[in-house]
Amino acid sequence: MNAFLVDIGGTWTRFRNGSNVERVATPSKLRHPHRASSALARELVLLLAERVPTNTDAHVSLGAAYDPETDIAYGSGPLWGTGRHDIPFRRLLERQRPDVRWTVTNDVTAGLAHFTKMYARSADRQVMYVTISSGIALRTAQLPSRRIHVNAEGLQGEVGHLPATSTAIEAVRGLTCECGGLGHIAAISAGPAIPHVAEKLGLDGYNQPRNSEDGAPTELDERLLRVIVEPIANLIRTAVALQPHIDLIGIGGGVPSGIGTRYKHELHRQLSTAQSYVDRQPNEGPRLLLVSPDQVRPENGAALMAQGYLENVK
Ligand SMILES: [Zn+2]
């Protein structure tokens, strides 16, 4: 019997049942800025509850900071807006559909699990997965122990709201983040930030076609591309400096996959520019792969996590 798989993002929710895939607009703060977070969370639970078949296994990838041990979703800017929400997401699903065996996994952890399954080699010591869409986060797994080291709240790599390392003009570095902070990585490099960065750069004619899941433009100005990639390149540079056993890095999410080859080339270009004597030669660094939503599916990763493919260790 096929399990029912769900990937909840700030923009879209994807349901996968065998070969059937359905994409539905997520009832999120991103789409409904004026709706109350509690109402949006309830609506999201009902959306899943009404689609899941009876008496099945359902594995959910949730785009929120989430501790699977305590079943607490702490928050998600794109889904529920700023602040802390403490939503017992799995229990809400169980209450609505007690006939279903639900599991819930953070979407970055789920992405890391599927990425590792698809691309890791047996000699890889650590694998890191970065997702850049309506939010930004990363997760690193230790191989071969298959452990993800997390803090007391079950979290690791919630980097989107760290200060961005950027050499852009001050107006860009001072952009307000969706969380209310200033100059965060997400305020420059996440999908919803791109039009604001363009405006600060004075790109008046910025009205590009958007066809990616998270609203990333398909074509954009060279300068804009350089600015939105820089905090990501610096984040990766920092992670690799601190964790030299990272052998494989995956970059996923709607922004890089929406922009495509140009994003990849710009990231490689910035990462291969030596900035100091400690920078390694390009061929000595970890393998860097940009992956599309077809290649790395968080909902498949949620199923892998339910099987214990990777283990969160506090
Ligand atoms: Zn922020």
mmCIF file of C-alpha atoms and ligand atoms in Angstrom:
data_model
loop_
_atom_site.group_PDB
_atom_site.id
_atom_site.type_symbol
_atom_site.label_atom_id
_atom_site.label_comp_id
_atom_site.label_asym_id
_atom_site.label_seq_id
_atom_site.Cartn_x
_atom_site.Cartn_y
_atom_site.Cartn_z
ATOM 1 C CA MET A 1 0.000 0.000 0.000
ATOM 2 C CA ASN A 2 1.295 3.448 -0.915
ATOM 3 C CA ALA A 3 1.707 5.979 1.833
ATOM 4 C CA PHE A 4 0.098 9.390 1.447
ATOM 5 C CA LEU A 5 2.867 12.006 1.214
ATOM 6 C CA VAL A 6 2.539 15.742 1.805
ATOM 7 C CA ASP A 7 4.960 18.648 1.395
ATOM 8 C CA ILE A 8 3.748 21.877 3.028
ATOM 9 C CA GLY A 9 5.483 25.050 1.870
ATOM 10 C CA GLY A 10 4.607 28.685 2.445
ATOM 11 C CA THR A 11 3.239 28.996 -1.087
ATOM 12 C CA TRP A 12 2.162 25.523 -2.191
ATOM 13 C CA THR A 13 1.195 22.238 -0.575
ATOM 14 C CA ARG A 14 1.905 19.124 -2.630
ATOM 15 C CA PHE A 15 0.060 15.841 -2.134
ATOM 16 C CA ARG A 16 1.575 12.657 -3.517
ATOM 17 C CA ASN A 17 -0.317 9.375 -3.520
ATOM 18 C CA GLY A 18 1.467 6.784 -5.650
ATOM 19 C CA SER A 19 1.876 8.432 -9.060
ATOM 20 C CA ASN A 20 -0.857 11.018 -8.414
ATOM 21 C CA VAL A 21 0.442 14.468 -7.523
ATOM 22 C CA GLU A 22 -1.780 17.390 -6.617
ATOM 23 C CA ARG A 23 -0.647 20.936 -5.837
ATOM 24 C CA VAL A 24 -2.866 23.202 -3.764
ATOM 25 C CA ALA A 25 -2.349 26.793 -2.579
ATOM 26 C CA THR A 26 -1.278 26.723 1.083
ATOM 27 C CA PRO A 27 -3.522 28.669 3.479
ATOM 28 C CA SER A 28 -0.517 30.648 4.741
ATOM 29 C CA LYS A 29 0.371 34.085 6.078
ATOM 30 C CA LEU A 30 2.302 34.622 2.849
ATOM 31 C CA ARG A 31 -0.941 34.333 0.870
ATOM 32 C CA HIS A 32 -3.298 35.790 3.484
ATOM 33 C CA PRO A 33 -1.339 38.407 5.453
ATOM 34 C CA HIS A 34 -4.417 39.593 7.351
ATOM 35 C CA ARG A 35 -5.734 36.230 8.542
ATOM 36 C CA ALA A 36 -4.998 35.104 12.119
ATOM 37 C CA SER A 37 -2.243 32.485 12.492
ATOM 38 C CA SER A 38 -4.468 30.175 14.544
ATOM 39 C CA ALA A 39 -7.147 30.216 11.827
ATOM 40 C CA LEU A 40 -4.522 29.510 9.145
ATOM 41 C CA ALA A 41 -3.108 26.557 11.108
ATOM 42 C CA ARG A 42 -6.610 25.130 11.558
ATOM 43 C CA GLU A 43 -7.342 25.549 7.849
ATOM 44 C CA LEU A 44 -4.089 23.785 6.947
ATOM 45 C CA VAL A 45 -4.957 20.821 9.186
ATOM 46 C CA LEU A 46 -8.403 20.591 7.559
ATOM 47 C CA LEU A 47 -6.847 20.757 4.073
ATOM 48 C CA LEU A 48 -4.772 17.651 4.854
ATOM 49 C CA ALA A 49 -7.559 15.896 6.743
ATOM 50 C CA GLU A 50 -10.016 16.157 3.874
ATOM 51 C CA ARG A 51 -7.583 14.774 1.272
ATOM 52 C CA VAL A 52 -5.979 11.840 3.076
ATOM 53 C CA PRO A 53 -7.469 8.409 2.237
ATOM 54 C CA THR A 54 -8.939 6.348 5.064
ATOM 55 C CA ASN A 55 -6.803 4.135 7.272
ATOM 56 C CA THR A 56 -3.435 4.902 5.684
ATOM 57 C CA ASP A 57 0.104 6.005 6.571
ATOM 58 C CA ALA A 58 0.585 9.729 5.969
ATOM 59 C CA HIS A 59 4.016 11.375 6.064
ATOM 60 C CA VAL A 60 4.117 15.163 6.176
ATOM 61 C CA SER A 61 7.027 17.501 5.436
ATOM 62 C CA LEU A 62 6.246 20.763 7.244
ATOM 63 C CA GLY A 63 7.860 24.105 6.329
ATOM 64 C CA ALA A 64 8.189 25.207 9.947
ATOM 65 C CA ALA A 65 10.689 24.963 12.793
ATOM 66 C CA TYR A 66 9.412 21.716 14.311
ATOM 67 C CA ASP A 67 10.477 19.321 17.064
ATOM 68 C CA PRO A 68 9.202 15.821 16.175
ATOM 69 C CA GLU A 69 9.941 14.512 19.676
ATOM 70 C CA THR A 70 7.572 16.918 21.421
ATOM 71 C CA ASP A 71 5.360 17.562 18.369
ATOM 72 C CA ILE A 72 5.699 21.329 18.639
ATOM 73 C CA ALA A 73 5.880 23.573 15.569
ATOM 74 C CA TYR A 74 7.546 26.675 17.000
ATOM 75 C CA GLY A 75 6.851 28.903 14.080
ATOM 76 C CA SER A 76 7.186 29.687 10.418
ATOM 77 C CA GLY A 77 7.220 33.189 8.971
ATOM 78 C CA PRO A 78 5.719 32.102 5.621
ATOM 79 C CA LEU A 79 3.022 29.878 7.192
ATOM 80 C CA TRP A 80 2.005 31.758 10.317
ATOM 81 C CA GLY A 81 3.846 35.065 10.413
ATOM 82 C CA THR A 82 6.282 36.414 12.961
ATOM 83 C CA GLY A 83 6.646 35.178 16.502
ATOM 84 C CA ARG A 84 6.322 31.884 18.277
ATOM 85 C CA HIS A 85 3.223 29.753 17.876
ATOM 86 C CA ASP A 86 3.791 26.345 19.544
ATOM 87 C CA ILE A 87 1.392 24.347 17.373
ATOM 88 C CA PRO A 88 1.056 20.582 18.139
ATOM 89 C CA PHE A 89 0.697 19.857 14.434
ATOM 90 C CA ARG A 90 0.672 16.041 14.448
ATOM 91 C CA ARG A 91 -1.817 15.893 17.317
ATOM 92 C CA LEU A 92 -4.119 18.315 15.481
ATOM 93 C CA LEU A 93 -4.014 15.995 12.458
ATOM 94 C CA GLU A 94 -4.615 12.937 14.649
ATOM 95 C CA ARG A 95 -7.575 14.600 16.303
ATOM 96 C CA GLN A 96 -9.088 15.378 12.912
ATOM 97 C CA ARG A 97 -8.321 12.006 11.323
ATOM 98 C CA PRO A 98 -7.637 9.388 14.039
ATOM 99 C CA ASP A 99 -7.864 6.563 11.461
ATOM 100 C CA VAL A 100 -4.613 7.769 9.806
ATOM 101 C CA ARG A 101 -1.077 7.029 11.072
ATOM 102 C CA TRP A 102 0.526 10.488 10.791
ATOM 103 C CA THR A 103 4.203 11.434 10.950
ATOM 104 C CA VAL A 104 5.485 15.013 10.659
ATOM 105 C CA THR A 105 9.035 16.080 9.743
ATOM 106 C CA ASN A 106 10.599 19.496 9.320
ATOM 107 C CA ASP A 107 10.921 20.214 5.581
ATOM 108 C CA VAL A 108 14.671 20.876 5.642
ATOM 109 C CA THR A 109 15.312 17.633 7.529
ATOM 110 C CA ALA A 110 13.066 15.875 5.013
ATOM 111 C CA GLY A 111 14.933 17.494 2.104
ATOM 112 C CA LEU A 112 18.256 16.463 3.655
ATOM 113 C CA ALA A 113 17.050 12.856 4.021
ATOM 114 C CA HIS A 114 15.958 12.554 0.387
ATOM 115 C CA PHE A 115 19.039 14.434 -0.879
ATOM 116 C CA THR A 116 21.327 12.102 1.121
ATOM 117 C CA LYS A 117 19.487 9.035 -0.164
ATOM 118 C CA MET A 118 19.766 10.224 -3.781
ATOM 119 C CA TYR A 119 23.258 11.735 -3.912
ATOM 120 C CA ALA A 120 25.512 10.744 -0.980
ATOM 121 C CA ARG A 121 28.440 8.407 -1.610
ATOM 122 C CA SER A 122 29.588 5.844 0.918
ATOM 123 C CA ALA A 123 32.770 7.813 1.701
ATOM 124 C CA ASP A 124 30.915 11.076 2.482
ATOM 125 C CA ARG A 125 31.422 12.125 6.105
ATOM 126 C CA GLN A 126 28.901 14.964 6.381
ATOM 127 C CA VAL A 127 26.125 16.040 4.041
ATOM 128 C CA MET A 128 24.548 19.503 4.170
ATOM 129 C CA TYR A 129 21.305 20.563 2.525
ATOM 130 C CA VAL A 130 20.330 24.221 2.116
ATOM 131 C CA THR A 131 16.851 25.283 1.084
ATOM 132 C CA ILE A 132 16.189 28.738 -0.354
ATOM 133 C CA SER A 133 12.525 29.433 -1.011
ATOM 134 C CA SER A 134 10.058 31.587 0.929
ATOM 135 C CA GLY A 135 12.401 30.957 3.887
ATOM 136 C CA ILE A 136 16.040 29.864 4.233
ATOM 137 C CA ALA A 137 17.451 27.082 6.411
ATOM 138 C CA LEU A 138 20.055 24.342 6.297
ATOM 139 C CA ARG A 139 20.630 20.978 7.931
ATOM 140 C CA THR A 140 23.741 18.809 8.215
ATOM 141 C CA ALA A 141 23.832 15.046 8.820
ATOM 142 C CA GLN A 142 26.789 13.042 10.089
ATOM 143 C CA LEU A 143 27.460 9.946 8.013
ATOM 144 C CA PRO A 144 27.779 7.012 8.451
ATOM 145 C CA SER A 145 26.141 7.361 11.913
ATOM 146 C CA ARG A 146 23.195 9.015 10.097
ATOM 147 C CA ARG A 147 22.757 11.480 12.908
ATOM 148 C CA ILE A 148 21.496 15.047 12.810
ATOM 149 C CA HIS A 149 22.684 16.927 15.881
ATOM 150 C CA VAL A 150 19.904 19.211 17.118
ATOM 151 C CA ASN A 151 19.444 21.558 20.061
ATOM 152 C CA ALA A 152 17.090 21.046 23.021
ATOM 153 C CA GLU A 153 14.180 22.198 20.849
ATOM 154 C CA GLY A 154 15.016 19.745 18.076
ATOM 155 C CA LEU A 155 16.381 22.450 15.770
ATOM 156 C CA GLN A 156 19.553 22.878 13.751
ATOM 157 C CA GLY A 157 20.588 25.299 11.016
ATOM 158 C CA GLU A 158 17.755 27.828 11.281
ATOM 159 C CA VAL A 159 20.044 30.330 9.573
ATOM 160 C CA GLY A 160 17.577 32.480 7.627
ATOM 161 C CA HIS A 161 17.312 35.018 10.416
ATOM 162 C CA LEU A 162 21.021 35.401 11.059
ATOM 163 C CA PRO A 163 22.591 38.666 9.867
ATOM 164 C CA ALA A 164 23.527 38.501 6.191
ATOM 165 C CA THR A 165 27.165 38.899 5.185
ATOM 166 C CA SER A 166 26.749 41.300 2.304
ATOM 167 C CA THR A 167 28.731 43.991 0.511
ATOM 168 C CA ALA A 168 25.575 45.420 -1.100
ATOM 169 C CA ILE A 169 24.599 49.067 -0.689
ATOM 170 C CA GLU A 170 23.330 50.105 2.737
ATOM 171 C CA ALA A 171 19.708 50.317 1.578
ATOM 172 C CA VAL A 172 19.833 46.582 0.761
ATOM 173 C CA ARG A 173 21.648 45.614 3.960
ATOM 174 C CA GLY A 174 19.030 47.514 5.954
ATOM 175 C CA LEU A 175 16.013 45.745 4.433
ATOM 176 C CA THR A 176 13.423 44.626 6.978
ATOM 177 C CA CYS A 177 12.972 40.872 7.251
ATOM 178 C CA GLU A 178 9.556 39.185 7.482
ATOM 179 C CA CYS A 179 10.491 38.450 11.122
ATOM 180 C CA GLY A 180 10.875 42.163 11.820
ATOM 181 C CA GLY A 181 14.685 42.064 12.032
ATOM 182 C CA LEU A 182 17.046 44.062 9.841
ATOM 183 C CA GLY A 183 19.540 42.778 7.280
ATOM 184 C CA HIS A 184 18.832 39.090 7.778
ATOM 185 C CA ILE A 185 19.870 36.504 5.188
ATOM 186 C CA ALA A 186 16.186 35.901 4.369
ATOM 187 C CA ALA A 187 15.642 39.649 3.888
ATOM 188 C CA ILE A 188 18.080 39.604 0.946
ATOM 189 C CA SER A 189 18.132 36.061 -0.424
ATOM 190 C CA ALA A 190 14.667 34.492 0.099
ATOM 191 C CA GLY A 191 12.097 34.538 -2.724
ATOM 192 C CA PRO A 192 9.793 37.226 -1.282
ATOM 193 C CA ALA A 193 12.834 39.505 -0.681
ATOM 194 C CA ILE A 194 13.954 39.661 -4.311
ATOM 195 C CA PRO A 195 11.526 42.412 -5.479
ATOM 196 C CA HIS A 196 12.514 44.537 -2.451
ATOM 197 C CA VAL A 197 16.227 44.112 -3.218
ATOM 198 C CA ALA A 198 15.548 45.051 -6.852
ATOM 199 C CA GLU A 199 13.734 48.191 -5.747
ATOM 200 C CA LYS A 200 16.607 49.247 -3.465
ATOM 201 C CA LEU A 201 19.044 48.683 -6.328
ATOM 202 C CA GLY A 202 16.950 51.066 -8.395
ATOM 203 C CA LEU A 203 15.876 48.462 -10.923
ATOM 204 C CA ASP A 204 12.673 50.288 -11.788
ATOM 205 C CA GLY A 205 11.623 48.082 -14.630
ATOM 206 C CA TYR A 206 11.729 45.060 -12.395
ATOM 207 C CA ASN A 207 8.633 43.124 -13.318
ATOM 208 C CA GLN A 208 9.898 39.780 -14.417
ATOM 209 C CA PRO A 209 7.889 36.708 -15.323
ATOM 210 C CA ARG A 210 7.613 34.317 -12.404
ATOM 211 C CA ASN A 211 6.979 30.670 -12.893
ATOM 212 C CA SER A 212 8.724 28.984 -10.016
ATOM 213 C CA GLU A 213 6.859 27.650 -7.007
ATOM 214 C CA ASP A 214 8.107 30.330 -4.675
ATOM 215 C CA GLY A 215 7.828 33.313 -6.941
ATOM 216 C CA ALA A 216 11.468 33.531 -7.935
ATOM 217 C CA PRO A 217 11.919 35.419 -11.177
ATOM 218 C CA THR A 218 13.140 33.374 -14.112
ATOM 219 C CA GLU A 219 15.307 36.138 -15.506
ATOM 220 C CA LEU A 220 16.981 38.802 -13.524
ATOM 221 C CA ASP A 221 19.533 41.526 -13.632
ATOM 222 C CA GLU A 222 23.185 40.519 -13.190
ATOM 223 C CA ARG A 223 23.668 42.893 -10.260
ATOM 224 C CA LEU A 224 20.517 41.664 -8.533
ATOM 225 C CA LEU A 225 21.649 38.059 -8.930
ATOM 226 C CA ARG A 226 25.051 38.873 -7.435
ATOM 227 C CA VAL A 227 23.439 40.562 -4.413
ATOM 228 C CA ILE A 228 20.920 37.801 -3.611
ATOM 229 C CA VAL A 229 23.532 35.034 -3.994
ATOM 230 C CA GLU A 230 26.234 36.707 -1.870
ATOM 231 C CA PRO A 231 24.768 35.944 1.610
ATOM 232 C CA ILE A 232 24.239 32.306 0.530
ATOM 233 C CA ALA A 233 27.804 31.963 -0.765
ATOM 234 C CA ASN A 234 29.124 33.449 2.482
ATOM 235 C CA LEU A 235 26.906 31.150 4.540
ATOM 236 C CA ILE A 236 28.277 28.096 2.719
ATOM 237 C CA ARG A 237 31.836 29.406 3.031
ATOM 238 C CA THR A 238 31.331 29.795 6.800
ATOM 239 C CA ALA A 239 29.715 26.371 7.227
ATOM 240 C CA VAL A 240 32.545 24.647 5.368
ATOM 241 C CA ALA A 241 35.184 26.551 7.369
ATOM 242 C CA LEU A 242 33.541 25.430 10.636
ATOM 243 C CA GLN A 243 32.790 21.869 9.511
ATOM 244 C CA PRO A 244 35.631 20.708 7.248
ATOM 245 C CA HIS A 245 34.191 17.190 6.985
ATOM 246 C CA ILE A 246 31.274 18.357 4.851
ATOM 247 C CA ASP A 247 31.810 16.416 1.617
ATOM 248 C CA LEU A 248 28.510 17.088 -0.150
ATOM 249 C CA ILE A 249 26.228 20.137 -0.238
ATOM 250 C CA GLY A 250 22.768 20.278 -1.793
ATOM 251 C CA ILE A 251 21.106 23.567 -2.711
ATOM 252 C CA GLY A 252 17.354 23.289 -3.183
ATOM 253 C CA GLY A 253 14.200 25.366 -3.003
ATOM 254 C CA GLY A 254 12.214 27.539 -5.392
ATOM 255 C CA VAL A 255 14.725 30.396 -5.739
ATOM 256 C CA PRO A 256 17.732 28.480 -7.146
ATOM 257 C CA SER A 257 15.569 26.088 -9.149
ATOM 258 C CA GLY A 258 13.434 28.959 -10.489
ATOM 259 C CA ILE A 259 16.465 30.979 -11.614
ATOM 260 C CA GLY A 260 18.300 27.839 -12.726
ATOM 261 C CA THR A 261 21.709 27.735 -14.377
ATOM 262 C CA ARG A 262 22.527 31.394 -13.784
ATOM 263 C CA TYR A 263 22.057 30.983 -10.024
ATOM 264 C CA LYS A 264 24.323 27.936 -10.073
ATOM 265 C CA HIS A 265 27.039 29.705 -12.066
ATOM 266 C CA GLU A 266 26.916 32.785 -9.843
ATOM 267 C CA LEU A 267 27.148 30.672 -6.668
ATOM 268 C CA HIS A 268 30.084 28.698 -8.080
ATOM 269 C CA ARG A 269 31.741 31.930 -9.210
ATOM 270 C CA GLN A 270 31.463 33.539 -5.764
ATOM 271 C CA LEU A 271 32.584 30.388 -3.963
ATOM 272 C CA SER A 272 35.597 29.875 -6.208
ATOM 273 C CA THR A 273 36.845 33.433 -5.662
ATOM 274 C CA ALA A 274 39.620 33.019 -3.102
ATOM 275 C CA GLN A 275 39.160 35.525 -0.285
ATOM 276 C CA SER A 276 42.027 34.593 1.993
ATOM 277 C CA TYR A 277 44.853 32.116 2.447
ATOM 278 C CA VAL A 278 42.519 29.659 4.217
ATOM 279 C CA ASP A 279 40.271 29.238 1.171
ATOM 280 C CA ARG A 280 40.807 25.868 -0.366
ATOM 281 C CA GLN A 281 41.482 25.175 -3.991
ATOM 282 C CA PRO A 282 38.197 24.719 -5.880
ATOM 283 C CA ASN A 283 38.839 21.024 -6.480
ATOM 284 C CA GLU A 284 39.450 20.371 -2.766
ATOM 285 C CA GLY A 285 36.078 21.580 -1.511
ATOM 286 C CA PRO A 286 32.849 19.643 -1.067
ATOM 287 C CA ARG A 287 30.732 18.651 -4.065
ATOM 288 C CA LEU A 288 28.039 21.267 -4.592
ATOM 289 C CA LEU A 289 24.790 20.239 -6.301
ATOM 290 C CA LEU A 290 21.834 22.447 -7.207
ATOM 291 C CA VAL A 291 18.754 20.256 -7.171
ATOM 292 C CA SER A 292 15.225 20.795 -8.466
ATOM 293 C CA PRO A 293 11.964 19.915 -6.662
ATOM 294 C CA ASP A 294 11.746 16.874 -8.964
ATOM 295 C CA GLN A 295 15.135 15.616 -7.808
ATOM 296 C CA VAL A 296 14.783 16.234 -4.074
ATOM 297 C CA ARG A 297 11.258 15.789 -2.734
ATOM 298 C CA PRO A 298 10.721 16.672 0.923
ATOM 299 C CA GLU A 299 7.600 14.484 1.028
ATOM 300 C CA ASN A 300 9.708 11.445 0.091
ATOM 301 C CA GLY A 301 12.203 12.537 2.739
ATOM 302 C CA ALA A 302 9.379 12.641 5.301
ATOM 303 C CA ALA A 303 8.663 8.985 4.488
ATOM 304 C CA LEU A 304 12.391 8.183 4.859
ATOM 305 C CA MET A 305 12.483 9.924 8.252
ATOM 306 C CA ALA A 306 9.447 7.894 9.356
ATOM 307 C CA GLN A 307 11.515 4.776 8.582
ATOM 308 C CA GLY A 308 14.411 6.103 10.686
ATOM 309 C CA TYR A 309 16.676 6.851 7.711
ATOM 310 C CA LEU A 310 18.321 9.690 9.682
ATOM 311 C CA GLU A 311 18.117 10.210 13.434
ATOM 312 C CA ASN A 312 17.713 13.509 15.284
ATOM 313 C CA VAL A 313 20.009 13.521 18.321
ATOM 314 C CA LYS A 314 19.589 16.117 21.068
HETATM 315 ZN ZN ZN B 1 14.512 37.573 9.877
#
